[in-house]
XYZ file of C-alpha atoms in Angstrom:
620
model
C 123.961 110.509 116.275
C 125.053 113.646 115.429
C 122.465 115.805 114.035
C 121.967 120.107 114.593
C 121.376 120.752 118.896
C 117.478 122.290 117.357
C 116.192 118.691 116.093
C 113.175 117.131 117.593
C 113.796 113.447 119.375
C 112.330 110.561 117.405
C 109.776 108.393 118.625
C 109.013 104.477 118.949
C 106.190 102.626 119.338
C 105.752 99.138 120.141
C 102.960 96.588 121.689
C 101.045 93.828 121.061
C 97.707 94.683 119.114
C 95.808 91.067 118.927
C 94.877 91.189 115.854
C 95.183 94.013 113.068
C 92.772 92.244 110.340
C 90.987 95.132 108.883
C 87.778 92.692 108.129
C 87.025 92.326 111.951
C 89.073 95.099 113.799
C 88.368 98.191 111.414
C 88.987 101.314 113.646
C 92.654 99.207 114.855
C 93.889 100.958 111.750
C 92.224 104.024 112.589
C 93.295 104.423 116.058
C 97.039 103.702 114.780
C 96.650 106.406 111.467
C 96.088 109.018 114.312
C 98.605 108.079 116.849
C 101.060 108.219 113.859
C 100.370 111.711 113.310
C 100.374 112.853 117.256
C 103.723 110.644 117.936
C 104.920 110.866 114.290
C 107.571 107.828 115.095
C 110.293 106.537 113.374
C 108.831 102.917 113.002
C 105.400 100.948 115.226
C 106.891 97.444 116.298
C 103.281 94.638 116.780
C 103.135 91.896 117.019
C 100.007 89.391 116.700
C 98.765 90.591 113.990
C 96.405 87.620 113.092
C 97.009 88.785 108.987
C 97.890 86.390 106.368
C 98.809 86.096 102.465
C 95.524 87.403 101.166
C 94.773 90.725 103.739
C 96.731 93.918 100.646
C 99.087 95.947 102.507
C 96.431 98.761 100.905
C 93.867 97.268 103.549
C 96.316 97.774 106.502
C 98.061 100.966 105.295
C 99.471 103.428 106.930
C 99.986 107.515 105.356
C 103.682 108.119 105.133
C 104.981 104.157 106.646
C 105.500 101.168 104.648
C 105.165 98.070 106.585
C 107.000 94.641 106.482
C 105.361 92.107 107.934
C 105.660 88.448 108.666
C 102.250 86.066 109.412
C 101.668 82.677 109.528
C 100.309 80.414 106.617
C 96.476 79.747 106.377
C 95.989 80.530 110.328
C 94.830 83.883 111.170
C 97.280 84.333 114.833
C 100.248 85.857 115.657
C 101.828 87.509 113.158
C 104.448 90.215 113.374
C 105.015 93.485 111.234
C 106.955 96.741 111.419
C 106.153 100.415 110.224
C 108.759 102.377 108.626
C 108.143 105.542 107.896
C 108.590 106.391 104.181
C 111.764 108.617 104.319
C 113.024 106.287 106.367
C 112.401 103.412 104.762
C 113.757 104.142 101.206
C 117.254 102.565 101.928
C 115.295 100.262 104.615
C 116.939 96.107 103.681
C 115.130 93.366 104.642
C 117.692 91.403 106.616
C 115.695 88.268 108.231
C 112.412 86.959 108.763
C 111.548 83.520 110.679
C 107.865 81.780 110.508
C 108.223 78.216 111.846
C 104.076 77.589 112.371
C 105.361 79.362 116.521
C 107.402 82.215 115.982
C 107.713 85.107 113.844
C 110.163 86.940 113.288
C 110.976 89.953 111.020
C 114.511 91.768 110.866
C 114.862 95.088 108.777
C 118.142 97.450 108.515
C 117.405 101.642 108.519
C 120.430 102.347 106.427
C 119.824 105.806 106.649
C 119.949 105.790 110.782
C 122.532 102.481 111.150
C 119.803 100.616 112.892
C 119.285 96.899 112.744
C 115.337 96.472 114.327
C 114.150 93.846 114.827
C 110.582 92.832 115.726
C 109.459 88.699 117.634
C 106.149 87.074 118.598
C 106.597 84.344 121.299
C 103.466 82.694 121.783
C 103.126 81.423 125.778
C 102.586 78.077 124.588
C 105.568 78.222 121.898
C 107.728 74.887 121.415
C 111.734 74.623 122.727
C 112.505 73.409 119.703
C 110.586 76.046 117.556
C 111.830 78.886 119.532
C 115.479 77.741 120.067
C 115.643 77.485 116.134
C 114.545 81.437 115.454
C 117.385 82.439 117.682
C 119.811 80.789 115.993
C 118.777 82.877 113.132
C 118.741 85.603 115.012
C 122.240 85.132 117.247
C 124.210 84.219 113.340
C 122.404 87.537 111.891
C 123.612 89.336 115.114
C 127.419 87.948 114.203
C 127.382 88.390 110.363
C 126.607 91.992 110.721
C 129.805 94.500 109.618
C 132.413 95.933 111.724
C 131.742 98.534 113.419
C 128.443 96.358 114.647
C 125.382 99.383 114.426
C 122.821 100.154 116.505
C 120.417 97.231 117.736
C 117.014 97.456 118.242
C 115.106 94.258 119.193
C 111.799 93.758 120.622
C 108.334 92.460 120.755
C 105.695 90.472 123.128
C 108.058 86.987 124.049
C 105.453 86.344 127.528
C 108.549 85.189 129.727
C 106.897 86.247 132.891
C 109.999 83.647 133.875
C 112.591 86.679 133.828
C 112.979 89.212 136.083
C 113.908 92.684 134.799
C 116.235 94.657 135.330
C 118.466 92.049 136.724
C 117.870 89.548 133.813
C 117.878 86.246 136.052
C 115.366 83.749 135.883
C 112.678 83.473 138.428
C 111.703 80.173 140.628
C 108.488 78.368 138.399
C 107.664 77.827 135.273
C 108.172 74.766 132.989
C 111.285 73.178 132.428
C 110.351 73.968 128.196
C 109.935 77.152 129.341
C 113.120 77.723 131.583
C 115.117 76.879 128.715
C 113.589 79.197 126.135
C 114.471 81.662 128.365
C 118.099 80.950 129.264
C 117.995 80.848 125.244
C 116.491 84.620 124.735
C 119.228 85.533 127.616
C 122.393 83.713 126.122
C 121.306 85.618 122.892
C 121.024 89.238 124.393
C 124.030 88.765 126.189
C 125.928 87.121 123.595
C 125.257 91.193 121.083
C 125.540 93.411 124.466
C 121.412 94.086 124.279
C 119.614 95.702 127.495
C 116.424 94.959 127.919
C 114.781 99.225 129.171
C 111.301 98.292 130.089
C 110.968 97.566 133.990
C 107.650 98.289 134.305
C 104.520 95.860 133.736
C 102.860 96.004 130.255
C 100.104 93.046 130.834
C 98.950 92.986 134.280
C 101.753 91.992 136.865
C 103.614 90.933 133.932
C 107.179 92.283 131.699
C 106.113 90.524 128.478
C 106.605 92.993 126.255
C 110.752 94.140 126.078
C 112.891 96.446 124.066
C 116.953 95.291 124.066
C 119.454 97.678 122.794
C 123.221 97.542 122.444
C 123.068 101.355 123.199
C 121.699 102.240 126.407
C 121.883 106.022 125.674
C 119.797 105.949 122.621
C 116.626 105.752 125.092
C 115.989 109.149 127.443
C 111.908 107.703 128.692
C 109.223 105.707 127.472
C 105.703 105.635 128.388
C 103.172 102.421 128.570
C 99.567 102.996 127.987
C 96.222 101.554 128.046
C 94.012 101.068 125.264
C 91.026 98.924 124.493
C 92.270 97.220 121.908
C 94.526 95.196 123.752
C 94.957 93.862 127.263
C 98.447 94.492 126.316
C 99.610 98.449 127.071
C 101.307 100.065 123.741
C 104.831 100.744 124.457
C 106.267 104.968 123.110
C 109.593 105.250 123.707
C 110.913 108.900 123.641
C 114.620 108.112 121.997
C 118.334 110.082 121.449
C 118.201 110.099 117.570
C 117.863 113.236 116.340
C 115.304 113.576 113.130
C 118.306 114.769 110.411
C 116.588 117.420 107.723
C 118.634 115.934 104.828
C 116.721 112.547 105.336
C 112.817 114.603 105.159
C 111.763 114.855 101.946
C 109.736 117.995 101.505
C 105.876 117.627 102.109
C 103.362 119.457 101.279
C 100.445 120.289 104.479
C 98.388 117.252 104.369
C 101.866 115.236 104.752
C 101.380 113.403 101.417
C 104.205 113.704 98.440
C 104.996 116.343 97.172
C 103.590 115.667 93.848
C 100.278 115.717 94.681
C 99.488 119.472 93.155
C 100.600 118.702 90.035
C 97.281 117.730 87.789
C 98.950 115.106 85.417
C 96.436 114.179 83.385
C 95.925 117.805 82.213
C 96.180 117.791 78.649
C 97.996 121.326 78.688
C 101.142 119.781 79.764
C 104.836 119.940 77.657
C 105.835 116.530 77.488
C 108.429 117.718 75.123
C 109.577 120.573 76.994
C 109.705 118.594 79.956
C 111.749 115.468 78.608
C 113.815 118.521 77.302
C 114.880 120.342 80.401
C 114.921 116.945 82.268
C 117.541 115.756 79.793
C 119.406 119.164 80.605
C 120.086 118.813 83.563
C 124.105 117.536 84.325
C 122.848 114.731 86.961
C 126.760 113.417 87.395
C 128.130 117.058 88.552
C 125.268 117.429 90.349
C 125.534 114.817 92.605
C 128.893 114.845 92.601
C 130.326 114.093 96.595
C 126.785 114.093 97.679
C 125.860 111.362 100.309
C 122.678 109.159 99.303
C 120.091 111.448 101.325
C 121.034 114.690 100.016
C 121.528 113.453 96.239
C 117.521 112.039 97.409
C 116.461 115.400 98.365
C 118.928 117.695 95.384
C 116.625 114.831 93.013
C 113.097 115.414 93.900
C 113.654 119.502 94.316
C 114.899 119.874 90.242
C 112.600 117.699 89.389
C 109.533 119.853 91.521
C 111.303 123.350 90.008
C 110.687 121.066 86.467
C 107.334 120.335 87.317
C 106.288 123.675 88.177
C 107.264 125.120 84.713
C 105.061 122.947 82.820
C 102.480 120.325 84.377
C 99.364 122.775 85.674
C 98.492 122.614 89.287
C 95.430 121.313 90.408
C 92.361 122.648 91.796
C 92.347 122.514 95.438
C 89.514 122.685 97.511
C 88.467 125.780 99.742
C 87.573 123.638 102.337
C 91.499 122.107 103.530
C 89.838 121.627 106.960
C 91.560 118.247 108.982
C 88.844 115.286 108.505
C 89.304 114.500 112.349
C 86.172 115.649 113.917
C 86.073 118.540 116.839
C 85.393 116.582 119.420
C 87.464 113.989 118.985
C 90.846 116.341 118.589
C 89.602 117.331 122.105
C 89.503 113.555 123.270
C 92.669 112.482 122.178
C 94.416 115.949 123.809
C 92.234 115.183 127.508
C 93.873 111.800 126.904
C 97.433 113.408 126.374
C 96.932 115.448 128.889
C 95.962 112.474 131.542
C 99.073 110.233 130.153
C 101.181 112.444 131.324
C 99.261 113.772 134.703
C 99.661 109.713 135.309
C 103.390 109.650 135.650
C 103.153 111.430 137.838
C 101.109 110.138 139.879
C 102.290 109.091 143.608
C 99.186 107.435 144.445
C 97.222 104.826 143.890
C 93.899 105.626 144.140
C 95.042 108.582 142.060
C 96.226 106.280 139.558
C 93.079 104.214 139.928
C 91.416 107.654 139.038
C 93.350 108.419 136.001
C 92.716 105.399 134.564
C 88.984 104.703 135.297
C 88.770 108.643 132.667
C 91.586 106.791 130.367
C 89.157 104.108 129.902
C 86.652 106.608 129.712
C 88.536 108.509 126.817
C 89.304 105.626 124.940
C 85.265 104.108 124.473
C 84.342 107.406 123.258
C 86.936 107.842 120.932
C 85.760 104.126 119.411
C 82.259 105.592 119.509
C 83.493 108.687 117.740
C 84.862 106.689 114.604
C 81.481 104.354 114.849
C 79.506 107.819 114.468
C 82.027 109.113 111.675
C 81.775 105.773 109.791
C 77.556 106.204 110.063
C 77.138 109.639 109.123
C 79.514 109.078 105.970
C 77.781 106.029 105.380
C 74.550 107.782 105.274
C 75.765 110.778 103.713
C 76.568 108.313 100.595
C 72.995 106.890 100.153
C 71.058 109.105 100.887
C 72.931 111.365 97.821
C 73.161 108.451 95.858
C 71.441 110.229 92.974
C 72.033 113.838 93.554
C 76.423 112.537 94.016
C 76.872 109.990 92.902
C 80.354 110.765 92.888
C 80.828 110.923 96.442
C 78.760 107.873 96.833
C 81.350 105.607 94.243
C 84.137 107.459 96.399
C 82.910 106.112 99.811
C 82.965 102.642 98.160
C 86.392 102.267 96.824
C 87.627 104.044 100.244
C 85.955 100.764 102.383
C 85.873 98.385 99.990
C 87.997 95.891 100.925
C 88.531 93.076 97.442
C 91.086 94.360 94.540
C 89.977 92.311 91.658
C 91.497 93.055 88.003
C 89.131 93.108 85.179
C 89.287 90.703 82.098
C 89.574 88.870 80.058
C 86.323 89.195 79.446
C 84.357 87.292 76.054
C 82.900 89.563 73.374
C 79.291 88.446 71.346
C 81.306 85.979 69.370
C 82.541 84.207 72.114
C 86.675 85.443 71.373
C 88.363 86.355 74.515
C 89.023 90.330 74.950
C 92.704 90.461 76.773
C 93.530 94.171 75.258
C 92.835 96.832 77.931
C 91.171 99.227 76.116
C 88.693 96.516 74.299
C 87.708 95.212 77.746
C 87.040 98.506 79.029
C 85.118 99.601 76.020
C 83.498 95.850 76.050
C 82.840 95.859 79.629
C 80.837 99.551 78.974
C 79.034 97.952 76.240
C 77.596 95.072 78.853
C 77.692 97.305 81.402
C 74.948 99.436 79.660
C 73.265 95.951 78.427
C 72.555 94.940 81.520
C 72.006 97.503 83.925
C 69.037 100.479 83.428
C 69.946 103.637 83.272
C 70.866 105.060 86.509
C 69.713 108.580 84.798
C 66.241 107.537 84.353
C 64.426 107.632 87.646
C 61.816 105.674 88.267
C 59.279 105.684 91.419
C 57.946 102.401 92.655
C 54.791 102.340 95.187
C 53.914 98.954 95.066
C 56.222 95.494 95.798
C 54.981 93.544 92.015
C 56.834 96.555 90.094
C 59.863 95.108 92.212
C 59.254 91.416 90.196
C 61.421 92.615 87.129
C 64.586 93.445 88.700
C 65.603 89.823 90.186
C 65.157 88.811 85.360
C 68.144 92.091 86.025
C 70.059 89.910 88.181
C 69.125 87.126 86.916
C 70.910 88.750 83.537
C 73.756 89.707 85.735
C 74.601 85.828 86.983
C 74.864 84.768 83.806
C 77.146 87.238 82.155
C 78.960 86.676 85.615
C 79.314 83.380 84.810
C 79.710 83.587 81.068
C 83.234 85.054 82.171
C 84.408 82.830 84.187
C 83.252 84.739 87.445
C 80.724 83.883 90.217
C 79.637 86.571 93.077
C 80.042 85.844 96.497
C 76.914 84.779 97.978
C 78.192 86.310 101.256
C 78.443 89.666 101.126
C 75.862 90.246 98.417
C 73.187 92.657 99.743
C 70.864 94.945 98.926
C 70.837 98.665 99.272
C 67.808 99.459 100.020
C 66.497 103.527 101.891
C 63.577 105.677 101.701
C 60.668 105.628 104.144
C 58.132 102.668 102.205
C 58.596 100.315 104.663
C 55.900 97.303 102.595
C 58.417 97.749 99.895
C 60.962 96.230 102.312
C 58.869 93.704 104.137
C 57.284 92.628 101.377
C 60.152 92.252 98.212
C 62.358 88.966 98.026
C 65.244 89.160 96.037
C 67.422 85.980 95.352
C 71.150 85.282 94.455
C 72.304 83.073 91.690
C 72.014 79.951 94.081
C 68.608 81.295 96.018
C 70.278 82.443 98.984
C 67.821 85.890 99.653
C 69.618 88.867 99.701
C 69.169 90.806 102.772
C 67.617 94.087 103.146
C 70.182 96.114 104.640
C 70.090 99.881 104.685
C 73.456 101.002 104.551
C 76.165 99.983 101.325
C 77.779 96.613 100.462
C 79.849 95.688 97.695
C 78.320 93.642 95.579
C 81.953 92.806 92.973
C 82.474 88.856 91.928
C 85.540 87.599 92.468
C 87.749 85.255 90.504
C 88.157 82.357 91.981
C 87.684 80.118 88.360
C 88.764 82.926 86.301
C 91.744 81.617 85.789
C 90.810 77.931 84.193
C 90.810 75.013 86.638
C 93.014 74.534 89.000
C 93.666 72.040 91.294
C 95.009 72.294 95.260
C 98.259 71.147 96.176
C 98.196 69.981 99.925
C 100.515 71.024 102.224
C 103.408 68.750 103.637
C 103.003 67.222 107.155
C 104.885 68.974 109.343
C 106.293 66.255 112.083
C 106.475 63.825 109.690
C 110.436 62.493 109.406
C 112.334 63.831 106.534
C 112.932 60.955 104.458
C 108.801 60.822 104.510
C 108.652 64.312 103.478
C 111.127 64.147 100.728
C 108.867 60.739 99.401
C 105.948 62.890 99.822
C 106.781 65.878 97.893
C 107.888 63.905 94.442
C 104.907 61.548 94.553
C 102.356 62.442 92.219
C 99.858 63.252 94.112
C 102.161 66.171 95.549
C 103.655 66.394 91.648
C 100.691 65.612 90.326
C 98.566 68.739 90.369
C 101.780 70.867 89.778
C 101.918 69.572 86.683
C 98.447 70.071 85.724
C 98.326 73.783 86.935
C 101.616 74.649 84.634
C 99.483 73.556 81.756
C 97.785 76.213 79.581
C 94.257 77.562 80.340
C 92.394 76.503 77.467
C 93.722 72.898 77.613
C 92.861 73.116 81.596
C 89.253 74.294 81.019
C 88.446 71.720 78.003
C 86.678 69.225 80.462
C 83.225 69.702 80.773
C 82.248 69.150 84.276
C 81.862 71.114 86.957
C 85.383 72.507 88.675
C 84.538 70.608 92.444
C 83.881 67.133 90.323
C 86.671 67.563 87.984
C 89.043 68.298 91.753
C 87.748 65.806 93.228
C 87.658 63.176 90.431
C 92.170 64.015 90.400
C 92.502 63.966 93.722
C 90.407 59.953 93.504
C 93.060 59.010 90.301
C 95.981 60.610 91.892
C 95.229 58.033 95.156
C 94.588 55.397 93.260
C 97.687 55.042 90.709
C 100.859 53.596 92.659
C 103.694 56.207 92.361
C 106.191 53.475 91.979
C 105.825 50.016 90.521
C 104.554 47.431 92.961
C 107.211 46.236 95.293
C 107.649 42.073 96.502
C 104.658 41.160 98.559
C 101.995 44.060 97.726
C 99.326 41.780 95.903
C 95.741 44.152 95.583
C 94.545 42.828 98.907
C 96.998 45.016 100.884
C 95.291 47.266 103.867
C 95.493 50.544 101.542
C 96.457 51.603 98.011
C 100.741 51.109 96.648
C 100.515 55.314 97.233
C 102.495 57.053 99.171
C 100.259 59.616 101.284
C 98.195 56.228 101.681
C 101.045 54.228 102.747
C 102.398 57.569 104.859
C 99.275 56.873 106.569
C 98.965 53.453 107.101
C 102.670 53.202 108.779
C 101.385 56.119 111.525
C 98.711 54.674 112.529
C 100.772 50.901 112.878
C 102.948 53.546 115.203
C 100.341 54.611 117.292
C 98.681 51.645 117.280
C 101.670 49.192 118.322
C 100.243 46.905 115.409
C 100.854 45.967 112.312
C 99.267 43.230 109.576
C 100.662 42.846 106.080
C 103.442 44.188 104.314
C 104.385 48.166 103.744
C 105.890 48.825 100.853
C 108.553 52.122 102.542
């Protein structure tokens, strides 16, 4: 790598996180955010993320990093993710994505560094067919790389205790299936001239998390760190890659975009002069003979200069202190010092003492996150009347569901789709349904709360008229104060009759929009182990093609039925399973063992194959 000798070196973080799902592992994302600030890695490669398609990138966002992820369909297990630093991700291209139900692989090309990064997760129970197929895809991708071959980094959790490192030889033991898979991995790495760099245990006494590269000199040192979030150690690799100044976009003190200092909503912006200044720049001459990174920095610098002339800046808060509490900073410094001591420890007794201290500090850090969250939550609720802006910003920050507004129905029953009209109508309906928050009333008697149930019933009716329904599992009341008799004696209920629990913290009460798009039918997935001929027949059968055709109809047509959504879906499924997909063959009668539909015939044939007998004609 070419660069100035005084430039800092890049770090890389990798490991098995054992669950990044935000609804159950909230502190893990906070832990990774702090780790990213301290280490500033070029990328973070994590395995076993347990994510699925319904988890938005915003819920697992790390500031100044862009995620590239692969997960399993409809299952909260497995999965890999690559967090690429923003100054590098601008020229990052995804090259490979594999998810076959057991093995997940993602590969990207960091063009600014000319590095191909491959992140892989293989579970211990992976089949030989699935893993070898995935390795074939990796091998083909490496073969198709341009010449000269870029630097390659392949990392991840491979779960191969059968391989002895650094020799790269197979140990005795293990099943023949696992031995064959380990051999397939070694063949791919040997063919690509990749060497494995991790030689210390990453989980108990085994080296399961591996780091391959075709440039051994790119790794200066590495360290493995224990953490309370996984039984795998996190690995921090200190590389020989130097940070290039041409790649580092200028940032402000908080590390965010340089354009955040401007108030783009101000009425004082001179838009005509701004547009004129941009058009007067000779961009072709300015960018002449420049490399892409320099062109990007030049573009940002020019735009910043123009914005400073015509756009006012935001009013900055006087309090610009870091949002990391002081006690947590002290714990983080202690943790860093202990990790350095752990590397230099020569006796097992000293290592055990340091490990015990590290475990204690990790527990204190986790408790610090919990205490800060509880403190912010209490502050938001206690000051809800005096400072509602803080309360709503707190709810927005920790909200898990992001839904769009509209379309809504007006008083005459017409659908309103225009954004401005939708906003006006929403405000009008909100004011008519909810009481005025600026008119506080002191409630002393539980009987006075009975009117609140009527307000809730009005809200339920409004929600139902707009193709929405409340998520009753998250429907909780926000109650605070010292009057315990009101909390204990008052009972409120959801639309479905479920009691709303009285919890002393805030939860979102928003509706979710499963039926807002109109009635739709869910298509069943194709069986993974069926022969190709059967899968082809199934994919073209009416049972699988019918829902697809129905969902393509306009919303007005799909909503014309008078029955409930669940009854409609079950009725349509029964209809699709009853009528034949093809004319009955010779010998088929109504008294045959099952209907003449392809799915029922496939199920019958599978049953006959399992029990070794059959009776009655089969159409397939």
